[in-house]
Coordinates of N, CA and C and ligand atoms in Angstrom, one line a residue:
M1 N -16.4 3.7 -9.6 CA -17.0 4.8 -9.0 C -16.3 6.1 -9.5
N2 N -16.9 7.0 -10.1 CA -16.2 8.2 -10.6 C -15.9 9.2 -9.5
S3 N -14.7 9.7 -9.5 CA -14.3 10.7 -8.5 C -15.2 11.9 -8.6
P4 N -15.7 12.4 -7.5 CA -16.6 13.6 -7.6 C -15.9 14.9 -8.0
A5 N -16.6 16.0 -8.2 CA -15.9 17.2 -8.5 C -14.9 17.6 -7.5
R6 N -15.2 17.5 -6.2 CA -14.2 17.9 -5.2 C -13.1 16.8 -5.2
P7 N -11.8 17.1 -4.9 CA -10.8 16.2 -5.1 C -10.7 15.1 -4.0
Y8 N -11.4 15.3 -2.9 CA -11.2 14.3 -1.8 C -12.6 13.6 -1.5
L9 N -12.5 12.3 -1.2 CA -13.7 11.6 -0.8 C -13.6 11.4 0.8
I10 N -14.6 11.6 1.5 CA -14.7 11.3 2.9 C -15.5 10.1 3.2
A11 N -14.9 9.1 3.8 CA -15.6 7.8 3.9 C -15.6 7.4 5.4
P12 N -16.6 7.8 6.1 CA -16.7 7.4 7.5 C -16.8 5.9 7.7
S13 N -16.1 5.4 8.7 CA -16.2 4.0 9.0 C -17.4 3.7 9.9
I14 N -18.2 2.7 9.6 CA -19.4 2.4 10.4 C -19.0 1.7 11.7
L15 N -17.7 1.4 11.9 CA -17.2 0.6 13.0 C -17.7 1.3 14.3
S16 N -17.7 2.6 14.4 CA -18.1 3.3 15.6 C -19.4 3.9 15.6
A17 N -20.3 3.5 14.6 CA -21.6 4.0 14.6 C -22.5 3.4 15.7
D18 N -23.6 3.9 15.9 CA -24.6 3.4 16.9 C -25.4 2.3 16.1
F19 N -25.0 1.0 16.4 CA -25.5 -0.1 15.6 C -27.0 -0.3 15.9
A20 N -27.5 0.2 17.0 CA -28.9 0.1 17.3 C -29.8 0.9 16.3
R21 N -29.1 1.9 15.6 CA -29.8 2.8 14.7 C -29.0 2.9 13.4
L22 N -28.4 1.8 12.9 CA -27.4 2.0 11.9 C -28.0 2.6 10.6
G23 N -29.2 2.3 10.2 CA -29.7 2.8 8.9 C -29.8 4.3 9.0
E24 N -30.4 4.8 10.2 CA -30.5 6.3 10.3 C -29.1 6.9 10.4
E25 N -28.2 6.3 11.1 CA -26.8 6.8 11.2 C -26.2 7.0 9.8
V26 N -26.3 6.0 9.0 CA -25.7 6.1 7.7 C -26.4 7.2 6.9
E27 N -27.7 7.2 6.9 CA -28.4 8.3 6.2 C -27.9 9.7 6.7
K28 N -27.8 9.8 8.0 CA -27.4 11.1 8.6 C -26.0 11.5 8.1
V29 N -25.1 10.5 8.1 CA -23.7 10.9 7.8 C -23.6 11.2 6.3
I30 N -24.4 10.6 5.5 CA -24.4 11.0 4.0 C -25.0 12.4 3.9
E31 N -26.1 12.6 4.6 CA -26.7 14.0 4.5 C -25.7 15.0 5.1
S32 N -24.8 14.6 6.0 CA -23.9 15.5 6.6 C -22.7 15.8 5.7
G33 N -22.6 15.1 4.5 CA -21.6 15.5 3.5 C -20.6 14.4 3.3
A34 N -20.8 13.2 3.9 CA -19.8 12.1 3.6 C -20.1 11.6 2.1
D35 N -19.1 11.0 1.5 CA -19.2 10.6 0.1 C -19.4 9.1 0.0
V36 N -18.8 8.3 0.9 CA -18.7 6.9 0.8 C -18.9 6.3 2.2
I37 N -19.4 5.1 2.3 CA -19.5 4.4 3.7 C -18.5 3.4 3.7
H38 N -17.6 3.5 4.7 CA -16.5 2.5 4.9 C -16.9 1.4 5.8
F39 N -16.8 0.1 5.3 CA -17.3 -1.0 6.0 C -16.2 -1.9 6.5
D40 N -15.9 -1.8 7.8 CA -14.8 -2.6 8.4 C -15.2 -4.0 8.8
V41 N -14.9 -5.0 7.9 CA -15.3 -6.4 8.1 C -14.1 -7.1 8.8
M42 N -14.4 -7.6 10.0 CA -13.3 -8.3 10.8 C -13.8 -9.7 11.2
D43 N -12.8 -10.7 11.2 CA -13.3 -12.1 11.4 C -12.7 -12.7 12.6
N44 N -12.0 -11.9 13.5 CA -11.3 -12.4 14.7 C -10.4 -13.6 14.3
H45 N -9.8 -13.5 13.1 CA -8.9 -14.5 12.6 C -7.7 -13.8 12.0
Y46 N -8.0 -13.0 11.0 CA -7.0 -12.2 10.3 C -6.6 -11.0 11.3
V47 N -7.6 -10.5 12.0 CA -7.4 -9.4 12.9 C -8.1 -9.8 14.3
P48 N -7.6 -9.3 15.4 CA -8.1 -9.8 16.7 C -9.4 -9.1 17.1
N49 N -10.4 -9.1 16.2 CA -11.7 -8.4 16.5 C -12.7 -9.0 15.6
L50 N -14.0 -8.9 15.9 CA -15.1 -9.5 15.1 C -16.1 -8.4 14.9
T51 N -16.5 -8.1 13.6 CA -17.5 -7.1 13.4 C -18.8 -7.7 12.8
F52 N -18.9 -7.6 11.5 CA -20.2 -7.9 10.9 C -20.0 -8.5 9.5
G53 N -21.0 -9.2 9.0 CA -20.9 -9.8 7.6 C -21.7 -9.1 6.6
S54 N -21.9 -9.7 5.5 CA -22.5 -9.1 4.3 C -24.0 -8.8 4.5
M55 N -24.6 -9.4 5.5 CA -26.0 -9.2 5.8 C -26.3 -7.7 6.2
I56 N -25.3 -7.1 6.8 CA -25.5 -5.7 7.2 C -25.4 -4.8 6.0
C57 N -24.6 -5.2 5.0 CA -24.5 -4.4 3.8 C -25.8 -4.6 3.0
K58 N -26.3 -5.8 3.0 CA -27.6 -6.0 2.3 C -28.8 -5.2 3.0
A59 N -28.7 -5.3 4.3 CA -29.8 -4.6 5.1 C -29.8 -3.1 4.8
L60 N -28.6 -2.5 4.7 CA -28.5 -1.1 4.4 C -29.0 -0.8 3.0
R61 N -28.6 -1.6 2.0 CA -29.1 -1.5 0.6 C -30.7 -1.6 0.6
D62 N -31.2 -2.6 1.3 CA -32.7 -2.7 1.4 C -33.3 -1.6 2.1
Y63 N -32.6 -0.9 3.1 CA -33.1 0.2 3.8 C -33.2 1.4 2.9
G64 N -32.4 1.4 1.8 CA -32.4 2.5 0.8 C -31.1 3.3 0.7
V65 N -30.0 2.8 1.3 CA -28.7 3.5 1.2 C -28.2 3.3 -0.3
E66 N -28.0 4.4 -0.9 CA -27.5 4.3 -2.3 C -26.0 4.7 -2.4
A67 N -25.5 5.3 -1.4 CA -24.1 5.8 -1.4 C -23.2 4.6 -1.7
P68 N -22.0 4.9 -2.3 CA -21.0 3.8 -2.4 C -20.7 3.2 -1.1
I69 N -20.6 1.9 -1.1 CA -20.1 1.1 0.2 C -18.8 0.5 -0.1
D70 N -17.8 1.0 0.7 CA -16.4 0.7 0.5 C -16.0 -0.4 1.5
V71 N -16.0 -1.7 1.1 CA -15.9 -2.8 2.0 C -14.4 -3.1 2.2
H72 N -13.9 -3.0 3.4 CA -12.6 -3.3 3.8 C -12.5 -4.6 4.5
L73 N -12.1 -5.6 3.7 CA -12.1 -7.0 4.3 C -10.8 -7.3 5.1
M74 N -11.0 -7.4 6.4 CA -9.9 -7.8 7.3 C -10.2 -9.2 7.7
V75 N -10.2 -10.1 6.7 CA -10.6 -11.5 6.9 C -9.6 -12.4 6.1
S76 N -9.6 -13.6 6.4 CA -8.8 -14.6 5.7 C -9.5 -16.0 5.8
P77 N -9.7 -16.7 4.7 CA -9.6 -16.4 3.3 C -10.6 -15.3 2.9
V78 N -10.3 -14.8 1.7 CA -11.2 -13.6 1.3 C -12.2 -14.0 0.2
D79 N -12.0 -15.0 -0.6 CA -12.8 -15.2 -1.8 C -14.3 -15.4 -1.5
S80 N -14.6 -16.1 -0.5 CA -16.0 -16.4 -0.2 C -16.7 -15.1 0.3
M81 N -15.9 -14.3 1.0 CA -16.5 -13.0 1.5 C -16.7 -12.0 0.3
I82 N -15.8 -12.1 -0.6 CA -15.9 -11.2 -1.8 C -17.2 -11.6 -2.5
E83 N -17.5 -12.8 -2.7 CA -18.7 -13.3 -3.4 C -20.0 -12.8 -2.6
Q84 N -19.9 -12.9 -1.2 CA -21.1 -12.5 -0.4 C -21.3 -11.0 -0.5
F85 N -20.2 -10.2 -0.5 CA -20.4 -8.8 -0.4 C -20.8 -8.2 -1.8
L86 N -20.4 -8.9 -2.9 CA -20.8 -8.6 -4.2 C -22.3 -8.7 -4.3
E87 N -22.8 -9.8 -3.8 CA -24.2 -10.2 -3.8 C -25.0 -9.1 -2.9
A88 N -24.4 -8.7 -1.9 CA -25.0 -7.8 -0.9 C -25.0 -6.3 -1.3
G89 N -24.3 -6.0 -2.5 CA -24.4 -4.6 -3.0 C -23.1 -3.7 -2.7
A90 N -22.0 -4.4 -2.4 CA -20.8 -3.6 -2.2 C -20.4 -2.9 -3.5
S91 N -19.8 -1.6 -3.3 CA -19.4 -0.9 -4.5 C -17.9 -1.1 -4.8
I92 N -17.2 -1.1 -3.7 CA -15.7 -1.3 -3.7 C -15.4 -2.4 -2.7
I93 N -14.5 -3.3 -3.1 CA -14.0 -4.3 -2.1 C -12.5 -4.3 -2.1
T94 N -11.9 -4.1 -0.9 CA -10.5 -4.2 -0.8 C -10.1 -5.2 0.2
F95 N -9.0 -5.9 0.0 CA -8.5 -6.9 1.0 C -7.0 -6.8 1.2
H96 N -6.6 -7.5 2.2 CA -5.1 -7.5 2.5 C -4.4 -8.6 1.7
P97 N -3.4 -8.3 1.0 CA -2.8 -9.3 0.1 C -2.3 -10.6 0.9
E98 N -1.9 -10.3 2.2 CA -1.5 -11.5 3.0 C -2.6 -12.5 3.3
A99 N -3.9 -12.0 3.0 CA -5.0 -12.8 3.4 C -5.5 -13.7 2.2
S100 N -4.9 -13.5 1.0 CA -5.3 -14.3 -0.1 C -4.2 -15.1 -0.7
H101 N -4.4 -16.3 -1.0 CA -3.3 -17.1 -1.6 C -3.1 -16.8 -3.1
H102 N -4.1 -16.2 -3.7 CA -4.1 -15.8 -5.1 C -4.6 -14.4 -5.3
V103 N -3.8 -13.5 -5.1 CA -4.2 -12.0 -5.1 C -4.8 -11.6 -6.4
D104 N -4.2 -12.0 -7.5 CA -4.7 -11.6 -8.8 C -6.1 -12.2 -9.1
R105 N -6.3 -13.4 -8.7 CA -7.6 -14.1 -8.9 C -8.6 -13.4 -8.0
S106 N -8.3 -13.0 -6.8 CA -9.3 -12.4 -5.9 C -9.6 -11.0 -6.4
L107 N -8.7 -10.3 -6.9 CA -9.0 -9.0 -7.5 C -9.9 -9.1 -8.7
Q108 N -9.6 -10.2 -9.6 CA -10.4 -10.4 -10.8 C -11.8 -10.8 -10.4
L109 N -12.0 -11.5 -9.3 CA -13.3 -12.0 -8.8 C -14.1 -10.7 -8.5
I110 N -13.5 -9.7 -7.9 CA -14.2 -8.5 -7.5 C -14.7 -7.8 -8.8
K111 N -13.7 -7.6 -9.7 CA -14.0 -6.9 -11.0 C -15.1 -7.6 -11.8
D112 N -15.0 -9.0 -11.9 CA -16.0 -9.7 -12.6 C -17.4 -9.6 -12.0
G113 N -17.4 -9.3 -10.7 CA -18.7 -9.1 -10.0 C -19.2 -7.7 -10.1
G114 N -18.5 -6.8 -10.9 CA -19.0 -5.5 -11.1 C -18.6 -4.5 -10.1
A115 N -17.8 -4.8 -9.1 CA -17.4 -3.8 -8.1 C -16.0 -3.3 -8.4
E116 N -15.5 -2.2 -7.8 CA -14.2 -1.8 -7.9 C -13.3 -2.6 -6.9
C117 N -12.0 -2.8 -7.2 CA -11.2 -3.6 -6.4 C -10.0 -2.9 -5.9
G118 N -9.4 -3.4 -4.8 CA -8.2 -2.8 -4.3 C -7.5 -3.6 -3.3
L119 N -6.2 -3.2 -2.9 CA -5.5 -3.9 -1.9 C -5.3 -3.0 -0.7
V120 N -5.2 -3.6 0.5 CA -5.0 -2.8 1.7 C -3.6 -3.2 2.2
L121 N -2.8 -2.2 2.5 CA -1.4 -2.4 3.0 C -1.3 -2.0 4.4
N122 N -0.9 -2.9 5.3 CA -0.7 -2.6 6.7 C 0.5 -1.7 6.9
P123 N 0.7 -1.1 8.1 CA 1.8 -0.2 8.3 C 3.2 -0.9 7.9
A124 N 3.3 -2.2 8.2 CA 4.6 -2.9 8.0 C 4.6 -3.7 6.7
T125 N 3.5 -3.6 5.9 CA 3.4 -4.3 4.6 C 4.2 -3.6 3.5
S126 N 5.0 -4.3 2.8 CA 5.8 -3.6 1.7 C 5.0 -3.2 0.5
L127 N 5.4 -2.2 -0.1 CA 4.8 -1.7 -1.3 C 5.0 -2.7 -2.5
H128 N 5.9 -3.7 -2.3 CA 6.1 -4.7 -3.4 C 4.9 -5.4 -3.7
H129 N 3.9 -5.4 -2.8 CA 2.6 -6.1 -3.1 C 1.9 -5.4 -4.2
L130 N 2.3 -4.2 -4.6 CA 1.6 -3.5 -5.6 C 2.3 -3.7 -7.0
D131 N 3.5 -4.3 -7.0 CA 4.3 -4.4 -8.2 C 3.5 -5.0 -9.4
C132 N 2.7 -6.0 -9.2 CA 2.1 -6.7 -10.3 C 0.6 -6.4 -10.5
V133 N 0.1 -5.4 -9.7 CA -1.4 -5.1 -9.8 C -1.8 -3.7 -10.1
M134 N -0.8 -2.9 -10.5 CA -1.2 -1.5 -10.7 C -2.0 -1.3 -12.0
D135 N -2.1 -2.3 -12.8 CA -2.9 -2.3 -14.0 C -4.4 -2.7 -13.7
K136 N -4.6 -3.2 -12.5 CA -5.9 -3.8 -12.1 C -6.6 -3.1 -11.0
V137 N -5.9 -2.6 -10.0 CA -6.6 -2.0 -8.9 C -7.3 -0.6 -9.2
D138 N -8.4 -0.4 -8.6 CA -9.1 0.9 -8.7 C -8.8 1.7 -7.5
Q139 N -8.3 1.1 -6.4 CA -8.1 1.8 -5.1 C -7.0 1.1 -4.3
I140 N -6.1 1.9 -3.7 CA -5.1 1.4 -2.8 C -5.4 2.0 -1.4
L141 N -5.5 1.1 -0.4 CA -5.8 1.6 0.9 C -4.6 1.4 1.8
L142 N -4.1 2.5 2.3 CA -2.9 2.4 3.2 C -3.4 2.5 4.7
M143 N -3.1 1.5 5.5 CA -3.5 1.5 6.9 C -2.5 2.4 7.6
S144 N -3.1 3.4 8.3 CA -2.3 4.2 9.1 C -2.4 3.9 10.6
V145 N -3.0 2.7 10.9 CA -3.0 2.1 12.2 C -2.9 0.6 11.9
N146 N -2.7 -0.2 13.0 CA -2.7 -1.6 12.8 C -4.1 -2.1 12.8
P147 N -4.6 -2.9 11.9 CA -6.0 -3.1 11.7 C -6.6 -3.9 12.9
G148 N -7.9 -3.6 13.1 CA -8.6 -4.3 14.1 C -9.5 -3.4 15.0
F149 N -9.1 -2.1 15.2 CA -9.8 -1.3 16.1 C -9.9 0.1 15.6
G150 N -11.0 0.8 16.0 CA -11.0 2.2 15.7 C -10.4 3.0 16.9
G151 N -10.3 4.3 16.8 CA -9.8 5.1 17.9 C -8.3 5.1 18.1
Q152 N -7.5 4.5 17.2 CA -6.1 4.4 17.4 C -5.4 5.7 16.9
S153 N -4.1 5.8 17.2 CA -3.4 7.0 16.7 C -2.7 6.8 15.4
F154 N -2.7 7.8 14.6 CA -2.1 7.8 13.2 C -0.6 7.4 13.3
I155 N -0.2 6.5 12.5 CA 1.3 6.1 12.5 C 2.0 7.0 11.5
D156 N 2.9 7.9 12.0 CA 3.4 8.9 11.2 C 4.2 8.5 9.9
N157 N 4.8 7.3 10.0 CA 5.6 7.0 8.8 C 4.8 6.6 7.6
T158 N 3.4 6.6 7.9 CA 2.5 6.4 6.7 C 2.7 7.5 5.7
L159 N 3.0 8.7 6.2 CA 3.1 9.8 5.2 C 4.1 9.6 4.1
D160 N 5.2 8.9 4.5 CA 6.2 8.6 3.4 C 5.7 7.6 2.5
K161 N 5.0 6.6 3.0 CA 4.4 5.6 2.2 C 3.4 6.2 1.2
I162 N 2.6 7.2 1.7 CA 1.7 7.8 0.8 C 2.4 8.5 -0.4
R163 N 3.5 9.1 -0.1 CA 4.3 9.8 -1.1 C 4.8 8.8 -2.2
Q164 N 5.3 7.6 -1.7 CA 5.8 6.6 -2.6 C 4.7 6.0 -3.4
V165 N 3.5 5.7 -2.8 CA 2.4 5.2 -3.6 C 1.9 6.2 -4.6
R166 N 1.9 7.5 -4.2 CA 1.4 8.5 -5.1 C 2.3 8.5 -6.3
Q167 N 3.6 8.3 -6.2 CA 4.5 8.3 -7.3 C 4.2 7.1 -8.2
R168 N 3.9 5.9 -7.6 CA 3.5 4.7 -8.3 C 2.3 5.0 -9.1
I169 N 1.3 5.7 -8.6 CA 0.0 5.9 -9.3 C 0.3 6.8 -10.5
I170 N 1.1 7.9 -10.3 CA 1.4 8.8 -11.4 C 2.1 8.0 -12.5
T171 N 3.0 7.1 -12.1 CA 3.8 6.3 -13.1 C 2.8 5.4 -13.9
S172 N 1.8 4.9 -13.1 CA 0.9 3.9 -13.8 C 0.0 4.6 -14.8
G173 N -0.2 5.9 -14.7 CA -1.1 6.7 -15.6 C -2.5 6.4 -15.4
R174 N -2.9 5.6 -14.3 CA -4.3 5.3 -14.1 C -4.9 6.1 -13.0
D175 N -6.2 6.3 -13.0 CA -6.9 7.1 -12.0 C -7.2 6.2 -10.8
I176 N -6.2 5.9 -10.0 CA -6.4 5.0 -8.8 C -6.6 5.8 -7.6
R177 N -7.6 5.6 -6.8 CA -7.8 6.3 -5.6 C -6.9 5.8 -4.5
L178 N -6.4 6.7 -3.7 CA -5.5 6.4 -2.6 C -6.2 6.7 -1.3
E179 N -6.6 5.7 -0.6 CA -7.3 5.9 0.7 C -6.4 5.6 1.9
V180 N -6.5 6.5 2.8 CA -5.8 6.3 4.1 C -6.8 6.0 5.2
D181 N -6.4 5.0 6.0 CA -7.5 4.5 6.9 C -6.9 4.3 8.3
G182 N -7.4 5.2 9.2 CA -7.1 4.9 10.6 C -6.4 6.1 11.3
G183 N -7.0 6.7 12.3 CA -6.4 7.7 13.1 C -6.3 9.1 12.4
V184 N -7.2 9.2 11.3 CA -7.3 10.5 10.6 C -8.2 11.4 11.4
K185 N -7.7 12.6 11.6 CA -8.5 13.6 12.3 C -8.3 15.0 11.7
A186 N -9.1 16.0 12.1 CA -9.0 17.3 11.6 C -7.5 17.8 11.8
S187 N -6.9 17.4 12.9 CA -5.6 17.9 13.2 C -4.5 17.4 12.3
N188 N -4.7 16.2 11.7 CA -3.6 15.7 10.8 C -4.0 15.6 9.4
I189 N -5.2 15.8 9.0 CA -5.7 15.5 7.7 C -5.0 16.4 6.6
R190 N -4.6 17.6 7.0 CA -4.0 18.5 6.0 C -2.6 17.9 5.6
A191 N -1.8 17.5 6.6 CA -0.5 16.9 6.3 C -0.7 15.6 5.5
I192 N -1.7 14.8 5.7 CA -2.0 13.6 5.0 C -2.3 13.9 3.5
A193 N -3.1 14.9 3.4 CA -3.5 15.3 2.0 C -2.3 15.9 1.3
E194 N -1.4 16.7 2.0 CA -0.3 17.3 1.3 C 0.8 16.2 1.0
A195 N 0.7 15.0 1.5 CA 1.6 14.0 1.2 C 1.5 13.5 -0.2
G196 N 0.5 14.1 -0.9 CA 0.4 13.8 -2.3 C -0.7 12.9 -2.8
L197 N -1.8 13.0 -2.1 CA -2.9 12.0 -2.5 C -3.6 12.5 -3.7
T198 N -4.0 11.6 -4.5 CA -4.8 11.9 -5.7 C -6.3 12.1 -5.2
C199 N -6.7 11.2 -4.3 CA -8.1 11.3 -3.9 C -8.1 10.6 -2.5
L200 N -8.6 11.3 -1.5 CA -8.5 10.9 -0.1 C -9.8 10.3 0.4
S201 N -9.8 9.1 0.8 CA -11.0 8.6 1.5 C -10.5 8.4 2.9
L202 N -11.4 8.7 3.9 CA -11.0 8.6 5.3 C -11.9 7.6 6.0
G203 N -11.2 6.7 6.7 CA -12.0 5.9 7.7 C -11.9 6.7 8.9
L204 N -13.1 7.3 9.3 CA -13.0 8.2 10.5 C -14.1 7.8 11.4
R205 N -14.0 8.1 12.7 CA -14.9 7.7 13.7 C -16.1 8.7 13.7
Y206 N -17.3 8.1 13.6 CA -18.5 8.9 13.7 C -18.5 9.6 15.1
S207 N -17.9 8.9 16.1 CA -18.2 9.4 17.4 C -17.2 10.4 17.8
T208 N -16.3 10.9 16.9 CA -15.4 12.0 17.3 C -16.3 13.2 17.7
K209 N -17.4 13.4 16.9 CA -18.4 14.4 17.3 C -19.7 13.9 17.0
K210 N -20.7 14.0 17.9 CA -22.0 13.5 17.5 C -22.6 14.3 16.4
D211 N -22.1 15.5 16.2 CA -22.5 16.4 15.1 C -21.7 16.0 13.9
Y212 N -22.2 15.1 13.0 CA -21.5 14.6 11.9 C -21.2 15.7 10.9
K213 N -22.1 16.6 10.7 CA -21.9 17.7 9.7 C -20.7 18.6 10.2
A214 N -20.7 18.9 11.5 CA -19.6 19.7 12.0 C -18.3 19.0 11.8
A215 N -18.3 17.7 12.1 CA -17.0 16.9 12.0 C -16.5 16.9 10.5
I216 N -17.5 16.7 9.6 CA -17.1 16.6 8.2 C -16.8 17.9 7.6
D217 N -17.5 19.0 8.0 CA -17.2 20.3 7.6 C -15.8 20.7 8.0
E218 N -15.5 20.3 9.2 CA -14.1 20.7 9.8 C -13.0 20.0 8.9
M219 N -13.3 18.7 8.6 CA -12.3 18.0 7.7 C -12.2 18.7 6.4
R220 N -13.3 19.0 5.8 CA -13.3 19.7 4.5 C -12.6 21.0 4.5
A221 N -12.8 21.7 5.6 CA -12.1 23.1 5.7 C -10.6 22.9 5.7
E222 N -10.2 21.8 6.4 CA -8.7 21.6 6.5 C -8.2 21.1 5.1
L223 N -9.0 20.2 4.5 CA -8.6 19.8 3.1 C -8.5 20.9 2.1
A224 N -9.3 21.9 2.3 CA -9.3 23.0 1.4 C -8.0 23.8 1.5
L225 N -7.4 23.7 2.7 CA -6.2 24.5 3.0 C -4.9 23.7 2.5
A226 N -5.1 22.4 2.2 CA -4.0 21.6 1.8 C -3.3 22.1 0.6
N227 N -2.0 22.2 0.7 CA -1.2 22.8 -0.5 C -0.8 21.6 -1.4
N228 N -1.6 21.4 -2.4 CA -1.2 20.3 -3.3 C -0.6 20.7 -4.6
S229 N 0.3 21.7 -4.4 CA 0.9 22.2 -5.7 C 1.9 21.2 -6.2
Ligands
LIG1 C1 -9.3 -0.3 11.6 C2 -10.2 0.2 10.5 C3 -10.4 1.7 10.3 C4 -10.8 2.3 11.6 C5 -11.0 3.8 11.4 O1 -8.9 -1.6 11.4 O2 -9.8 -0.4 9.2 O3 -11.3 1.9 9.3 O4 -12.1 1.8 12.0 O5 -11.4 4.4 12.7 P1 -10.5 5.6 13.3 O6 -10.7 6.7 12.3 O7 -11.1 5.8 14.6 O8 -9.1 5.1 13.3
LIG2 ZN1 -11.0 0.2 7.5

């Protein structure tokens, strides 16, 4: 997926959308200025919560959603879910390295299926998991909350992790998106951006404001003030 003209991507998480009207909600949030739809897939095994499978992704594609769908797999094992979400129309698939016995093979499975691939690092997961994959990943997702639930508070030491990953991306010379996921709000988004992101995708709650455009405009206004010198 090519990065758009503006430097930051906003990727609302459907986790807190109104599931009784999911198609309309996704349409509305894209019309309100979101760039990507963040899909939080949980299996009540890798994380202590259960959400939805690939059928919801397929249903949104059949409904007519064309925006990139950024699938965040909080499941273990991952490979069968990768195959299902590729089939269902996922644009990006990321997974937690602890959830796959063969990380390189799982990343290659995503790429071979025509989607962009990436790893998700939990707050206490070491950056060493990136050592052997910087030539392969298209996106790195840093969890700024412990995975499993929306509405949690941003874990502040993520800022230093962002700076370290940013340096690794610069050293790699590759155009790798750095996504931060969890507890991102208008009140902290500027500090997160100034931590040195190349491109920022946000898992954010729809329900912070029922007026999606106002919520996204507020985020963009803060991002515009970020000093990325
Ligand atoms: C948590 C998910 C996040 C979360 C984002 O496991 O990966 O995407 O739903 O929601 P907020 O922005 O409310 O933390
Ligand atoms: Zn997520």
